[in-house]
Short mmCIF file of C-alpha atoms in Angstrom, two decimals:
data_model
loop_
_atom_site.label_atom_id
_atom_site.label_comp_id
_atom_site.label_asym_id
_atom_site.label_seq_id
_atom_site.Cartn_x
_atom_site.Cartn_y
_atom_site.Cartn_z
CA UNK A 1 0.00 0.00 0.00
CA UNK A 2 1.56 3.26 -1.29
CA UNK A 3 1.98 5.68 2.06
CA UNK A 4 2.97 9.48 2.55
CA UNK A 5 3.99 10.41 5.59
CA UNK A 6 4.03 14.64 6.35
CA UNK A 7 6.49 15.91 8.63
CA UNK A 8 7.75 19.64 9.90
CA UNK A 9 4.35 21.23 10.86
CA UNK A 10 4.09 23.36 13.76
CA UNK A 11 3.54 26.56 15.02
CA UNK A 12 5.33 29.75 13.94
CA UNK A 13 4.22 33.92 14.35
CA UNK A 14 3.64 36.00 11.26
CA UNK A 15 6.36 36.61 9.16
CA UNK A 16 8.02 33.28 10.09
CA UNK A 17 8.99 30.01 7.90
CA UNK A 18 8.67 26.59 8.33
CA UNK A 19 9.83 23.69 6.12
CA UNK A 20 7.81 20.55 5.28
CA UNK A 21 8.48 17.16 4.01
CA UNK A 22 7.03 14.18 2.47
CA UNK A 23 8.44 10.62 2.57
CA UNK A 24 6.68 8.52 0.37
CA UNK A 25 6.81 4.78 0.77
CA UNK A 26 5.49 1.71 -1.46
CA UNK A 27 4.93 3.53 -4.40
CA UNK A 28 4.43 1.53 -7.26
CA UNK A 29 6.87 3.04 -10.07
CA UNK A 30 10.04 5.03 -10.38
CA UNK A 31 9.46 8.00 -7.76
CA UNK A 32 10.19 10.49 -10.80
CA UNK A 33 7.41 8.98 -12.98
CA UNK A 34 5.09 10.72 -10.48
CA UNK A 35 3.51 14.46 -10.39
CA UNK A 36 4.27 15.30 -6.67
CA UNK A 37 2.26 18.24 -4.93
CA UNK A 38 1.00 20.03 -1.28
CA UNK A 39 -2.58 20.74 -0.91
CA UNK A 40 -3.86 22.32 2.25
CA UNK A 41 -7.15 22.66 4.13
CA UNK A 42 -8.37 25.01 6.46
CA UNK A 43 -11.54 24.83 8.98
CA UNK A 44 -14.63 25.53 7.12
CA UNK A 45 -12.52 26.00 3.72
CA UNK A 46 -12.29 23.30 0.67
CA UNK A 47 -8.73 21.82 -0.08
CA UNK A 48 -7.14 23.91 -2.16
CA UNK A 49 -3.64 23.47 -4.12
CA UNK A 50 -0.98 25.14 -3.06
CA UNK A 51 1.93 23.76 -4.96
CA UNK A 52 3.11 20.59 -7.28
CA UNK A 53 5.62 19.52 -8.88
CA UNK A 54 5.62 17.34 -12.43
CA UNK A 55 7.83 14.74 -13.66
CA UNK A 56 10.12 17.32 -15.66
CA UNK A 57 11.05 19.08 -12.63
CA UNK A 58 8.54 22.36 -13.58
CA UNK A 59 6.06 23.87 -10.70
CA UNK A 60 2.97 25.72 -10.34
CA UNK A 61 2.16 27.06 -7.49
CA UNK A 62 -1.42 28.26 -5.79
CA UNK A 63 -1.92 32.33 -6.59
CA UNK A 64 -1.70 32.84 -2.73
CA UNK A 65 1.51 31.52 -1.92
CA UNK A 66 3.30 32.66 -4.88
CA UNK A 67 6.82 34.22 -4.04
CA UNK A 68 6.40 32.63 -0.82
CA UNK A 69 6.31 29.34 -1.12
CA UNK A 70 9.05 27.07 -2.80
CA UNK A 71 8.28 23.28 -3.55
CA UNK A 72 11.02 20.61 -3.75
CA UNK A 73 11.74 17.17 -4.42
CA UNK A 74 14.52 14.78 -3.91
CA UNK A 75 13.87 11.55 -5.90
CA UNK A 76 16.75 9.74 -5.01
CA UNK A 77 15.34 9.41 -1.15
CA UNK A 78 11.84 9.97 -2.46
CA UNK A 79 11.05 13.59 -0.18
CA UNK A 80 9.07 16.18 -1.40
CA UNK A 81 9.19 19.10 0.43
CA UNK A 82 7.73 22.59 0.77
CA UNK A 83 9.47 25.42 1.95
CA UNK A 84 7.08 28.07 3.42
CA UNK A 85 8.81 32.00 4.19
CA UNK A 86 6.57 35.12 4.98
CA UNK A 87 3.83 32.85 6.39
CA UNK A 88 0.61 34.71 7.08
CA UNK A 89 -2.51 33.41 9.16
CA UNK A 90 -4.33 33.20 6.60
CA UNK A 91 -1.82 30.43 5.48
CA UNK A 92 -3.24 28.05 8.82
CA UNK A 93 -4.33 24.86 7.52
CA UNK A 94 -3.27 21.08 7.89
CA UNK A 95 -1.26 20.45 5.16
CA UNK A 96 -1.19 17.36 2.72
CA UNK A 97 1.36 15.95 0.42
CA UNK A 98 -0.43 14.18 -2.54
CA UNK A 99 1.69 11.83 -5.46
CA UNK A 100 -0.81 10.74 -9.26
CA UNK A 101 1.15 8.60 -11.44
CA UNK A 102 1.97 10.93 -14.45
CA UNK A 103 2.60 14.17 -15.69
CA UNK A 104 0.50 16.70 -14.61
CA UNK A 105 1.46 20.16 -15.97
CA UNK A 106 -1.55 19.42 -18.07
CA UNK A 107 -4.30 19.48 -15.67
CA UNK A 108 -2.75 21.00 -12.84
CA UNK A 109 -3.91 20.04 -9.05
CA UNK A 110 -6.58 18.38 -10.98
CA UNK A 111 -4.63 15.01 -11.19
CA UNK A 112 -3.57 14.44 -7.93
CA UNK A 113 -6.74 15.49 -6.50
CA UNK A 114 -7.00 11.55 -7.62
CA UNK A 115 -3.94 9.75 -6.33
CA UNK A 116 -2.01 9.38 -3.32
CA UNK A 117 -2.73 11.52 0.11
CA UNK A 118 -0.73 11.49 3.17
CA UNK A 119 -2.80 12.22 6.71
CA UNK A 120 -1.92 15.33 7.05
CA UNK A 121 0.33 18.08 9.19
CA UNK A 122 -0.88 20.97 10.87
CA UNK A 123 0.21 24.28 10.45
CA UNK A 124 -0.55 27.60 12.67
CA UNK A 125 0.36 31.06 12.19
CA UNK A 126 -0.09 33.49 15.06
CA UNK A 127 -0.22 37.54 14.43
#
């Protein structure tokens, strides 16, 4: 059974970074056959996209977190990570990492909305 396993959430103030990371585990193919990507999810709010990465390397990242944000793989230990500067409170959510089989610059967030989901790290930003 393919697994994703979050790490690196916490708490931080306004202004603050935090890093993230994904291990993912079982997967069924090469690690750089799949489209890689962090959705997040805050109280009362649908899951929204906020960054993947495709099989080429290329990202596309959520209009919020643009300039912000900076999303990561490694596929030789099979980590994704996200790097998060200039967090905002508005940025609180739990955070997932999500992996789809195939290239995704295509359909963006779309595809993994279908594949893979890890269970999730929480992330709070005080003012």
């Amino acid at each position: 059974q393919v697994q994703l396993v979050e790490s690196g959430g916490g708490s931080v103030q306004s202004g603050g970074s935090l890093s993230l990371s994904c291990a993912a585990l079982r997967l069924r193919a090469v690690y750089s056959s799949y489209c890689m990507g962090w959705f997040r999810q805050a109280p009362g709010n649908e899951r929204e996209g906020v960054a993947l990465i495709d099989t080429d390397g290329s990202t596309t990242y959520g209009e919020s977190v643009k300039g912000r944000f900076t999303i990561s793989k490694d596929n030789a230990k099979k980590i994704l990570y996200l790097q998060m500067n200039s967090l905002k409170p508005e940025d609180t959510a739990i955070y997932y990492c999500a992996a789809a089989w195939g290239v995704c610059r295509y359909s963006g967030f779309g595809l993994l909305r279908e594949g893979y989901w890890g269970q999730g790290t929480q992330v709070t930003v005080s003012s």
